[in-house]
Amino acid sequence: MVESIKIILTIFKKDLYSELRTRYALNALLMFVITTLSIILFSIGNESVSPELLSGVLWIIIFFSTMSGLSRTFVSEEERGTVMTLHLIAKPLKIYFGKLLFNLALLLGLNIFTVALYLLFVTSFSVGNYAIFITTIILGTLGLASGSTIIAAIIAKANTKGTLYPVLSFPILLPLLLTVINATKLSVENALFAEALGEFQILFSYLIVLTVISFLLFEFIWKE
Amino acid sequence: MMETILFQIEKIGKTFNNRKIFSEISFSLKEKGSIAITGRNGSGKSTLLKILAGVLTPTRGTTELKINNTTIKPEDYFNQLGLVSPYLQLYDEFTGWENLDFFRRVRNINVEDKCLDELLYRFNIWDRRNDYVRTYSSGMKQRLKYAFALIHKPSILLLDEPTSNLDAEGIVTVYRIMEEHKHNGILIVATNDAEDIKRCDEVIDLNNQIGKRK
């Protein structure tokens, strides 16, 4: 077990250093967040938009920025031809969890950045219950990272990687998106934490189901 | 004591998009055994090597690897074999040393820094160990691939076009490794080069799919 964790962390660290040196995903993600947020701010102007609607807009930014960068973990290995190298040094599941950990770290960093900018610039959006909001962001990030990692592994083998990623992700991530939007609305409406428990249960179940399915399927996806 | 190795290939076949690449390939190798896989371009030499490495699943047939009479699961083949091939790529954004360091950590093997240095010396890339792989020439990358393939002291060495991109000195080093490996494990080479074929005990021609003992 300890050995497996060490190997997973080694793959995570490799991906982290690789990303810091190549900026494969990081630049795309940051640029996407900044440009989308700017467009939204220009569109809103002086209009007053309901905080409920802005909850949805926040998750639209997060979803599409995820789509613009998170596939890179597997796609870049495929494009550079290093997939076979990975095949020859570690078992599939260790690679999967190493990649999942990297995507999770990347998405968590991105979401903190996005939420900070959103709270700062979108003045009509104010959070009433921070406990609900932070829990939603954490569970939403976990679910998005888990879903987008396994989908990235699938589309890395396809010819039309760029277009296939959001198309394939949307139906799989839809239950997650609807739930996080609802939970974010509750946090804006200053609801009690207990009122959001139903949403959190759905998010938690979704995360467990997706992780177990990924665990079972990855070996088949990974091997040609 | 030398370990006993048995690598059995039984009626292997591969089909891509309804196009049969090869079929009914069978051979068996024991320790100190070596085989050259030949065939014209597109005959499936590299594909067969990928199947033997456990990277690709065959459409038909089976492979079985036994070491000291213990059957090794296909998903664990990677611990027992080393592969050098033109389509194998190392990480360009890391240095030669960082690549080898990553491989030993992921493989979770106890290889000291000194051993990595020796490997790099042997393949004459020690001076460039701290340079990014993207700055290496194709010959240097090929040398680094040998270090990658040998870092875990594999029982089976799979070489696809073993001398491509190498200069005369590199070729001598590779032939020495091939000779050494023939005495310590199993050597499988996919090539059409007469000099490479000469160094193997058996030849299998994918065009005729006939195995010949030399």
GROMACS .gro file of C-alpha atoms in nm:
model
  438
    1MET     CA    1   0.000   0.000   0.000
    2VAL     CA    2   0.275   0.243   0.101
    3GLU     CA    3   0.468   0.146  -0.213
    4SER     CA    4   0.162   0.211  -0.431
    5ILE     CA    5   0.115   0.555  -0.273
    6LYS     CA    6   0.483   0.634  -0.335
    7ILE     CA    7   0.447   0.539  -0.703
    8ILE     CA    8   0.125   0.740  -0.740
    9LEU     CA    9   0.295   1.043  -0.582
   10THR     CA   10   0.595   1.001  -0.815
   11ILE     CA   11   0.364   1.011  -1.119
   12PHE     CA   12   0.185   1.313  -0.971
   13LYS     CA   13   0.517   1.494  -0.913
   14LYS     CA   14   0.633   1.411  -1.266
   15ASP     CA   15   0.313   1.560  -1.409
   16LEU     CA   16   0.341   1.864  -1.185
   17TYR     CA   17   0.703   1.942  -1.286
   18SER     CA   18   0.617   1.867  -1.647
   19GLU     CA   19   0.327   2.112  -1.633
   20LEU     CA   20   0.537   2.382  -1.467
   21ARG     CA   21   0.797   2.346  -1.742
   22THR     CA   22   0.573   2.309  -2.046
   23ARG     CA   23   0.261   2.501  -1.930
   24TYR     CA   24   0.058   2.263  -2.146
   25ALA     CA   25  -0.268   2.307  -1.952
   26LEU     CA   26  -0.202   2.591  -1.710
   27ASN     CA   27  -0.189   2.873  -1.964
   28ALA     CA   28  -0.500   2.749  -2.146
   29LEU     CA   29  -0.693   2.722  -1.822
   30LEU     CA   30  -0.595   3.063  -1.687
   31MET     CA   31  -0.656   3.240  -2.018
   32PHE     CA   32  -0.995   3.074  -2.048
   33VAL     CA   33  -1.103   3.184  -1.701
   34ILE     CA   34  -0.983   3.542  -1.751
   35THR     CA   35  -1.137   3.589  -2.097
   36THR     CA   36  -1.470   3.427  -2.001
   37LEU     CA   37  -1.497   3.634  -1.687
   38SER     CA   38  -1.416   3.952  -1.880
   39ILE     CA   39  -1.688   3.874  -2.138
   40ILE     CA   40  -1.941   3.808  -1.861
   41LEU     CA   41  -1.852   4.134  -1.687
   42PHE     CA   42  -1.888   4.329  -2.014
   43SER     CA   43  -2.223   4.158  -2.087
   44ILE     CA   44  -2.363   4.226  -1.742
   45GLY     CA   45  -2.257   4.591  -1.740
   46ASN     CA   46  -2.479   4.784  -1.498
   47GLU     CA   47  -2.765   4.534  -1.519
   48SER     CA   48  -2.868   4.365  -1.199
   49VAL     CA   49  -2.853   3.990  -1.239
   50SER     CA   50  -3.003   3.757  -0.981
   51PRO     CA   51  -2.748   3.576  -0.763
   52GLU     CA   52  -2.922   3.246  -0.850
   53LEU     CA   53  -2.842   3.299  -1.217
   54LEU     CA   54  -2.486   3.397  -1.130
   55SER     CA   55  -2.446   3.063  -0.947
   56GLY     CA   56  -2.505   2.890  -1.279
   57VAL     CA   57  -2.267   3.124  -1.461
   58LEU     CA   58  -1.988   3.043  -1.211
   59TRP     CA   59  -2.019   2.671  -1.285
   60ILE     CA   60  -2.037   2.733  -1.661
   61ILE     CA   61  -1.695   2.902  -1.635
   62ILE     CA   62  -1.559   2.618  -1.423
   63PHE     CA   63  -1.701   2.346  -1.652
   64PHE     CA   64  -1.567   2.492  -1.975
   65SER     CA   65  -1.228   2.583  -1.832
   66THR     CA   66  -1.203   2.223  -1.711
   67MET     CA   67  -1.284   2.112  -2.063
   68SER     CA   68  -1.017   2.338  -2.209
   69GLY     CA   69  -0.730   2.204  -2.005
   70LEU     CA   70  -0.782   1.887  -1.808
   71SER     CA   71  -0.768   1.648  -2.101
   72ARG     CA   72  -0.402   1.740  -2.144
   73THR     CA   73  -0.281   1.491  -1.881
   74PHE     CA   74  -0.351   1.199  -2.112
   75VAL     CA   75  -0.363   1.376  -2.449
   76SER     CA   76  -0.013   1.520  -2.409
   77GLU     CA   77   0.127   1.174  -2.328
   78GLU     CA   78  -0.048   1.036  -2.635
   79GLU     CA   79   0.065   1.319  -2.864
   80ARG     CA   80   0.425   1.307  -2.747
   81GLY     CA   81   0.436   0.929  -2.772
   82THR     CA   82   0.524   0.877  -2.405
   83VAL     CA   83   0.217   0.658  -2.342
   84MET     CA   84   0.417   0.347  -2.418
   85THR     CA   85   0.689   0.458  -2.178
   86LEU     CA   86   0.426   0.475  -1.903
   87HIS     CA   87   0.294   0.133  -2.007
   88LEU     CA   88   0.641  -0.006  -1.956
   89ILE     CA   89   0.708   0.129  -1.608
   90ALA     CA   90   0.390   0.105  -1.401
   91LYS     CA   91   0.057  -0.067  -1.359
   92PRO     CA   92  -0.244   0.109  -1.513
   93LEU     CA   93  -0.421   0.193  -1.189
   94LYS     CA   94  -0.117   0.364  -1.042
   95ILE     CA   95  -0.094   0.578  -1.352
   96TYR     CA   96  -0.464   0.658  -1.330
   97PHE     CA   97  -0.447   0.766  -0.967
   98GLY     CA   98  -0.130   0.969  -1.030
   99LYS     CA   99  -0.306   1.151  -1.313
  100LEU     CA  100  -0.623   1.191  -1.108
  101LEU     CA  101  -0.425   1.347  -0.824
  102PHE     CA  102  -0.260   1.589  -1.065
  103ASN     CA  103  -0.592   1.689  -1.224
  104LEU     CA  104  -0.739   1.733  -0.879
  105ALA     CA  105  -0.455   1.964  -0.770
  106LEU     CA  106  -0.476   2.159  -1.095
  107LEU     CA  107  -0.853   2.195  -1.079
  108LEU     CA  108  -0.850   2.289  -0.711
  109GLY     CA  109  -0.597   2.564  -0.780
  110LEU     CA  110  -0.795   2.681  -1.081
  111ASN     CA  111  -1.124   2.683  -0.891
  112ILE     CA  112  -0.980   2.882  -0.603
  113PHE     CA  113  -0.848   3.135  -0.857
  114THR     CA  114  -1.181   3.144  -1.045
  115VAL     CA  115  -1.393   3.181  -0.730
  116ALA     CA  116  -1.164   3.454  -0.593
  117LEU     CA  117  -1.191   3.652  -0.919
  118TYR     CA  118  -1.565   3.590  -0.938
  119LEU     CA  119  -1.628   3.712  -0.582
  120LEU     CA  120  -1.404   4.012  -0.643
  121PHE     CA  121  -1.543   4.134  -0.975
  122VAL     CA  122  -1.902   4.007  -0.996
  123THR     CA  123  -2.044   4.230  -0.726
  124SER     CA  124  -2.403   4.102  -0.756
  125PHE     CA  125  -2.280   3.760  -0.645
  126SER     CA  126  -2.245   3.737  -0.271
  127VAL     CA  127  -2.228   3.422  -0.065
  128GLY     CA  128  -2.453   3.397   0.241
  129ASN     CA  129  -2.345   3.063   0.382
  130TYR     CA  130  -1.973   3.003   0.327
  131ALA     CA  131  -1.984   2.651   0.476
  132ILE     CA  132  -2.222   2.537   0.200
  133PHE     CA  133  -2.026   2.728  -0.064
  134ILE     CA  134  -1.684   2.585   0.029
  135THR     CA  135  -1.820   2.229   0.064
  136THR     CA  136  -1.983   2.263  -0.279
  137ILE     CA  137  -1.661   2.387  -0.436
  138ILE     CA  138  -1.462   2.101  -0.280
  139LEU     CA  139  -1.709   1.824  -0.373
  140GLY     CA  140  -1.766   1.978  -0.717
  141THR     CA  141  -1.392   1.990  -0.779
  142LEU     CA  142  -1.349   1.627  -0.672
  143GLY     CA  143  -1.634   1.514  -0.899
  144LEU     CA  144  -1.519   1.720  -1.196
  145ALA     CA  145  -1.159   1.600  -1.161
  146SER     CA  146  -1.269   1.238  -1.133
  147GLY     CA  147  -1.506   1.258  -1.431
  148SER     CA  148  -1.275   1.459  -1.655
  149THR     CA  149  -0.975   1.232  -1.587
  150ILE     CA  150  -1.143   0.912  -1.701
  151ILE     CA  151  -1.301   1.090  -2.000
  152ALA     CA  152  -0.957   1.232  -2.090
  153ALA     CA  153  -0.818   0.877  -2.088
  154ILE     CA  154  -1.094   0.769  -2.329
  155ILE     CA  155  -1.063   1.059  -2.572
  156ALA     CA  156  -0.681   1.046  -2.579
  157LYS     CA  157  -0.720   0.740  -2.805
  158ALA     CA  158  -0.960   0.919  -3.044
  159ASN     CA  159  -0.870   1.120  -3.353
  160THR     CA  160  -1.095   1.419  -3.275
  161LYS     CA  161  -0.978   1.477  -2.920
  162GLY     CA  162  -1.063   1.848  -2.883
  163THR     CA  163  -1.427   1.832  -2.990
  164LEU     CA  164  -1.503   1.496  -2.835
  165TYR     CA  165  -1.402   1.599  -2.482
  166PRO     CA  166  -1.685   1.843  -2.395
  167VAL     CA  167  -1.937   1.640  -2.597
  168LEU     CA  168  -1.861   1.322  -2.406
  169SER     CA  169  -1.820   1.502  -2.073
  170PHE     CA  170  -2.149   1.690  -2.079
  171PRO     CA  171  -2.391   1.395  -2.027
  172ILE     CA  172  -2.157   1.234  -1.774
  173LEU     CA  173  -2.103   1.553  -1.575
  174LEU     CA  174  -2.458   1.687  -1.607
  175PRO     CA  175  -2.590   1.538  -1.278
  176LEU     CA  176  -2.288   1.684  -1.101
  177LEU     CA  177  -2.333   2.027  -1.260
  178LEU     CA  178  -2.704   2.047  -1.176
  179THR     CA  179  -2.635   1.952  -0.815
  180VAL     CA  180  -2.347   2.195  -0.762
  181ILE     CA  181  -2.552   2.477  -0.917
  182ASN     CA  182  -2.837   2.401  -0.676
  183ALA     CA  183  -2.600   2.386  -0.380
  184THR     CA  184  -2.435   2.714  -0.482
  185LYS     CA  185  -2.782   2.874  -0.504
  186LEU     CA  186  -2.851   2.758  -0.147
  187SER     CA  187  -2.524   2.913  -0.029
  188VAL     CA  188  -2.619   3.243  -0.196
  189GLU     CA  189  -2.967   3.233  -0.040
  190ASN     CA  190  -2.804   3.190   0.302
  191ALA     CA  191  -2.981   2.859   0.360
  192LEU     CA  192  -2.900   2.640   0.660
  193PHE     CA  193  -2.627   2.380   0.614
  194ALA     CA  194  -2.883   2.105   0.683
  195GLU     CA  195  -3.085   2.217   0.381
  196ALA     CA  196  -2.792   2.145   0.151
  197LEU     CA  197  -2.725   1.797   0.290
  198GLY     CA  198  -2.935   1.633   0.018
  199GLU     CA  199  -2.717   1.798  -0.249
  200PHE     CA  200  -2.400   1.691  -0.070
  201GLN     CA  201  -2.522   1.333  -0.048
  202ILE     CA  202  -2.581   1.332  -0.424
  203LEU     CA  203  -2.236   1.483  -0.487
  204PHE     CA  204  -2.069   1.234  -0.255
  205SER     CA  205  -2.252   0.937  -0.412
  206TYR     CA  206  -2.167   1.065  -0.760
  207LEU     CA  207  -1.800   1.088  -0.663
  208ILE     CA  208  -1.794   0.734  -0.522
  209VAL     CA  209  -1.974   0.584  -0.823
  210LEU     CA  210  -1.750   0.764  -1.073
  211THR     CA  211  -1.430   0.669  -0.891
  212VAL     CA  212  -1.533   0.302  -0.866
  213ILE     CA  213  -1.634   0.290  -1.235
  214SER     CA  214  -1.306   0.455  -1.334
  215PHE     CA  215  -1.117   0.207  -1.117
  216LEU     CA  216  -1.288  -0.085  -1.295
  217LEU     CA  217  -1.269   0.053  -1.649
  218PHE     CA  218  -0.931   0.221  -1.668
  219GLU     CA  219  -0.731  -0.094  -1.743
  220PHE     CA  220  -0.949  -0.165  -2.050
  221ILE     CA  221  -0.925   0.195  -2.169
  222TRP     CA  222  -0.550   0.214  -2.110
  223LYS     CA  223  -0.456  -0.100  -2.298
  224GLU     CA  224  -0.496  -0.083  -2.675
  225MET     CA  225   2.245  -1.890  -0.965
  226MET     CA  226   2.101  -1.797  -1.300
  227GLU     CA  227   1.721  -1.778  -1.312
  228THR     CA  228   1.525  -2.006  -1.542
  229ILE     CA  229   1.310  -1.824  -1.794
  230LEU     CA  230   1.049  -1.959  -2.033
  231PHE     CA  231   0.872  -1.727  -2.276
  232GLN     CA  232   0.608  -1.904  -2.486
  233ILE     CA  233   0.419  -1.745  -2.771
  234GLU     CA  234   0.120  -1.947  -2.887
  235LYS     CA  235  -0.057  -1.877  -3.218
  236ILE     CA  236  -0.046  -1.500  -3.180
  237GLY     CA  237  -0.240  -1.297  -3.437
  238LYS     CA  238  -0.325  -0.930  -3.476
  239THR     CA  239  -0.594  -0.764  -3.685
  240PHE     CA  240  -0.634  -0.386  -3.724
  241ASN     CA  241  -0.964  -0.261  -3.870
  242ASN     CA  242  -1.036  -0.597  -4.034
  243ARG     CA  243  -0.686  -0.603  -4.184
  244LYS     CA  244  -0.488  -0.903  -4.076
  245ILE     CA  245  -0.132  -0.799  -3.987
  246PHE     CA  246  -0.008  -1.148  -3.901
  247SER     CA  247  -0.146  -1.469  -3.758
  248GLU     CA  248  -0.045  -1.799  -3.602
  249ILE     CA  249   0.292  -1.680  -3.474
  250SER     CA  250   0.435  -1.931  -3.230
  251PHE     CA  251   0.776  -1.969  -3.075
  252SER     CA  252   0.929  -2.049  -2.744
  253LEU     CA  253   1.245  -1.916  -2.583
  254LYS     CA  254   1.440  -2.018  -2.276
  255GLU     CA  255   1.716  -1.835  -2.090
  256LYS     CA  256   2.019  -1.772  -2.312
  257GLY     CA  257   1.783  -1.778  -2.609
  258SER     CA  258   1.764  -1.516  -2.880
  259ILE     CA  259   1.545  -1.459  -3.181
  260ALA     CA  260   1.540  -1.210  -3.467
  261ILE     CA  261   1.202  -1.110  -3.608
  262THR     CA  262   1.233  -1.007  -3.971
  263GLY     CA  263   0.991  -0.906  -4.243
  264ARG     CA  264   0.933  -0.627  -4.490
  265ASN     CA  265   0.793  -0.288  -4.386
  266GLY     CA  266   0.437  -0.321  -4.257
  267SER     CA  267   0.471  -0.692  -4.187
  268GLY     CA  268   0.403  -0.629  -3.817
  269LYS     CA  269   0.747  -0.660  -3.654
  270SER     CA  270   0.690  -0.365  -3.423
  271THR     CA  271   0.332  -0.474  -3.352
  272LEU     CA  272   0.453  -0.819  -3.252
  273LEU     CA  273   0.715  -0.663  -3.027
  274LYS     CA  274   0.450  -0.446  -2.860
  275ILE     CA  275   0.238  -0.758  -2.798
  276LEU     CA  276   0.537  -0.938  -2.648
  277ALA     CA  277   0.600  -0.636  -2.426
  278GLY     CA  278   0.241  -0.653  -2.301
  279VAL     CA  279   0.162  -0.308  -2.436
  280LEU     CA  280  -0.077  -0.431  -2.705
  281THR     CA  281  -0.339  -0.704  -2.676
  282PRO     CA  282  -0.327  -0.972  -2.947
  283THR     CA  283  -0.646  -1.042  -3.143
  284ARG     CA  284  -0.577  -1.413  -3.106
  285GLY     CA  285  -0.331  -1.632  -2.920
  286THR     CA  286  -0.153  -1.616  -2.588
  287THR     CA  287   0.182  -1.533  -2.436
  288GLU     CA  288   0.314  -1.701  -2.126
  289LEU     CA  289   0.615  -1.598  -1.921
  290LYS     CA  290   0.758  -1.816  -1.647
  291ILE     CA  291   1.050  -1.713  -1.432
  292ASN     CA  292   1.191  -1.974  -1.195
  293ASN     CA  293   0.875  -2.177  -1.270
  294THR     CA  294   0.650  -1.894  -1.152
  295THR     CA  295   0.400  -1.768  -1.408
  296ILE     CA  296   0.416  -1.392  -1.450
  297LYS     CA  297   0.086  -1.217  -1.513
  298PRO     CA  298   0.079  -1.015  -1.839
  299GLU     CA  299   0.019  -0.694  -1.640
  300ASP     CA  300   0.348  -0.759  -1.457
  301TYR     CA  301   0.556  -0.823  -1.771
  302PHE     CA  302   0.689  -0.468  -1.756
  303ASN     CA  303   0.896  -0.561  -1.450
  304GLN     CA  304   1.069  -0.838  -1.642
  305LEU     CA  305   1.141  -0.678  -1.975
  306GLY     CA  306   1.315  -0.383  -2.129
  307LEU     CA  307   1.217  -0.234  -2.464
  308VAL     CA  308   1.410  -0.009  -2.699
  309SER     CA  309   1.223   0.108  -3.003
  310PRO     CA  310   1.194   0.408  -3.238
  311TYR     CA  311   0.833   0.475  -3.126
  312LEU     CA  312   0.926   0.480  -2.758
  313GLN     CA  313   0.966   0.839  -2.638
  314LEU     CA  314   1.120   0.975  -2.321
  315TYR     CA  315   1.027   1.303  -2.152
  316ASP     CA  316   1.173   1.593  -2.350
  317GLU     CA  317   1.107   1.848  -2.078
  318PHE     CA  318   1.326   1.659  -1.828
  319THR     CA  319   1.699   1.604  -1.829
  320GLY     CA  320   1.848   1.263  -1.904
  321TRP     CA  321   1.920   1.217  -1.535
  322GLU     CA  322   1.570   1.326  -1.429
  323ASN     CA  323   1.418   1.077  -1.675
  324LEU     CA  324   1.615   0.786  -1.530
  325ASP     CA  325   1.546   0.905  -1.176
  326PHE     CA  326   1.171   0.911  -1.251
  327PHE     CA  327   1.182   0.561  -1.402
  328ARG     CA  328   1.362   0.409  -1.104
  329ARG     CA  329   1.120   0.574  -0.860
  330VAL     CA  330   0.809   0.463  -1.050
  331ARG     CA  331   0.949   0.113  -1.084
  332ASN     CA  332   1.018   0.128  -0.711
  333ILE     CA  333   1.357  -0.037  -0.754
  334ASN     CA  334   1.660   0.006  -0.538
  335VAL     CA  335   1.904   0.153  -0.790
  336GLU     CA  336   2.168   0.383  -0.647
  337ASP     CA  337   2.279   0.706  -0.810
  338LYS     CA  338   2.612   0.538  -0.881
  339CYS     CA  339   2.437   0.278  -1.100
  340LEU     CA  340   2.257   0.550  -1.295
  341ASP     CA  341   2.592   0.720  -1.350
  342GLU     CA  342   2.741   0.393  -1.473
  343LEU     CA  343   2.456   0.347  -1.720
  344LEU     CA  344   2.496   0.702  -1.848
  345TYR     CA  345   2.875   0.656  -1.875
  346ARG     CA  346   2.827   0.331  -2.060
  347PHE     CA  347   2.612   0.497  -2.322
  348ASN     CA  348   2.836   0.801  -2.337
  349ILE     CA  349   2.575   1.056  -2.230
  350TRP     CA  350   2.701   1.124  -1.880
  351ASP     CA  351   2.843   1.463  -1.985
  352ARG     CA  352   2.497   1.567  -2.102
  353ARG     CA  353   2.303   1.415  -1.810
  354ASN     CA  354   2.185   1.754  -1.685
  355ASP     CA  355   2.067   1.877  -2.026
  356TYR     CA  356   1.706   1.858  -2.130
  357VAL     CA  357   1.630   1.559  -2.351
  358ARG     CA  358   1.481   1.795  -2.612
  359THR     CA  359   1.835   1.922  -2.676
  360TYR     CA  360   1.967   1.568  -2.743
  361SER     CA  361   2.041   1.442  -3.092
  362SER     CA  362   1.843   1.140  -3.215
  363GLY     CA  363   2.145   0.918  -3.145
  364MET     CA  364   2.171   1.043  -2.786
  365LYS     CA  365   1.800   0.983  -2.735
  366GLN     CA  366   1.850   0.629  -2.860
  367ARG     CA  367   2.133   0.582  -2.608
  368LEU     CA  368   1.911   0.711  -2.329
  369LYS     CA  369   1.643   0.460  -2.433
  370TYR     CA  370   1.897   0.182  -2.370
  371ALA     CA  371   1.960   0.320  -2.022
  372PHE     CA  372   1.581   0.326  -1.971
  373ALA     CA  373   1.547  -0.035  -2.087
  374LEU     CA  374   1.831  -0.168  -1.873
  375ILE     CA  375   1.780   0.028  -1.550
  376HIS     CA  376   1.581  -0.255  -1.385
  377LYS     CA  377   1.804  -0.538  -1.514
  378PRO     CA  378   1.529  -0.709  -1.717
  379SER     CA  379   1.521  -1.081  -1.794
  380ILE     CA  380   1.399  -1.018  -2.149
  381LEU     CA  381   1.537  -0.748  -2.375
  382LEU     CA  382   1.323  -0.645  -2.672
  383LEU     CA  383   1.496  -0.437  -2.937
  384ASP     CA  384   1.325  -0.282  -3.238
  385GLU     CA  385   1.578  -0.165  -3.498
  386PRO     CA  386   1.847  -0.167  -3.228
  387THR     CA  387   2.115   0.029  -3.411
  388SER     CA  388   1.904   0.300  -3.573
  389ASN     CA  389   2.040   0.653  -3.525
  390LEU     CA  390   2.357   0.526  -3.360
  391ASP     CA  391   2.716   0.603  -3.461
  392ALA     CA  392   2.984   0.335  -3.492
  393GLU     CA  393   3.076   0.356  -3.124
  394GLY     CA  394   2.710   0.332  -3.020
  395ILE     CA  395   2.660   0.028  -3.242
  396VAL     CA  396   2.957  -0.148  -3.078
  397THR     CA  397   2.805  -0.078  -2.734
  398VAL     CA  398   2.468  -0.215  -2.845
  399TYR     CA  399   2.620  -0.532  -2.989
  400ARG     CA  400   2.806  -0.582  -2.662
  401ILE     CA  401   2.478  -0.549  -2.471
  402MET     CA  402   2.308  -0.793  -2.706
  403GLU     CA  403   2.586  -1.047  -2.647
  404GLU     CA  404   2.571  -0.995  -2.270
  405HIS     CA  405   2.196  -1.033  -2.263
  406LYS     CA  406   2.207  -1.351  -2.467
  407HIS     CA  407   2.408  -1.504  -2.185
  408ASN     CA  408   2.194  -1.374  -1.901
  409GLY     CA  409   1.837  -1.380  -2.030
  410ILE     CA  410   1.635  -1.366  -2.350
  411LEU     CA  411   1.701  -1.138  -2.644
  412ILE     CA  412   1.432  -1.058  -2.904
  413VAL     CA  413   1.523  -0.829  -3.193
  414ALA     CA  414   1.297  -0.691  -3.466
  415THR     CA  415   1.522  -0.600  -3.756
  416ASN     CA  416   1.611  -0.647  -4.118
  417ASP     CA  417   1.977  -0.561  -4.066
  418ALA     CA  418   2.201  -0.858  -4.148
  419GLU     CA  419   2.449  -0.766  -3.872
  420ASP     CA  420   2.171  -0.766  -3.609
  421ILE     CA  421   2.024  -1.095  -3.737
  422LYS     CA  422   2.369  -1.256  -3.721
  423ARG     CA  423   2.373  -1.205  -3.346
  424CYS     CA  424   2.055  -1.408  -3.283
  425ASP     CA  425   2.024  -1.787  -3.263
  426GLU     CA  426   1.685  -1.809  -3.433
  427VAL     CA  427   1.504  -1.610  -3.700
  428ILE     CA  428   1.133  -1.574  -3.762
  429ASP     CA  429   1.025  -1.420  -4.090
  430LEU     CA  430   0.681  -1.259  -4.063
  431ASN     CA  431   0.633  -1.266  -4.441
  432ASN     CA  432   0.663  -1.642  -4.447
  433GLN     CA  433   0.590  -1.688  -4.078
  434ILE     CA  434   0.848  -1.959  -4.056
  435GLY     CA  435   1.081  -2.003  -3.765
  436LYS     CA  436   1.435  -2.113  -3.849
  437ARG     CA  437   1.712  -2.226  -3.622
  438LYS     CA  438   2.044  -2.105  -3.755
   0.00000   0.00000   0.00000
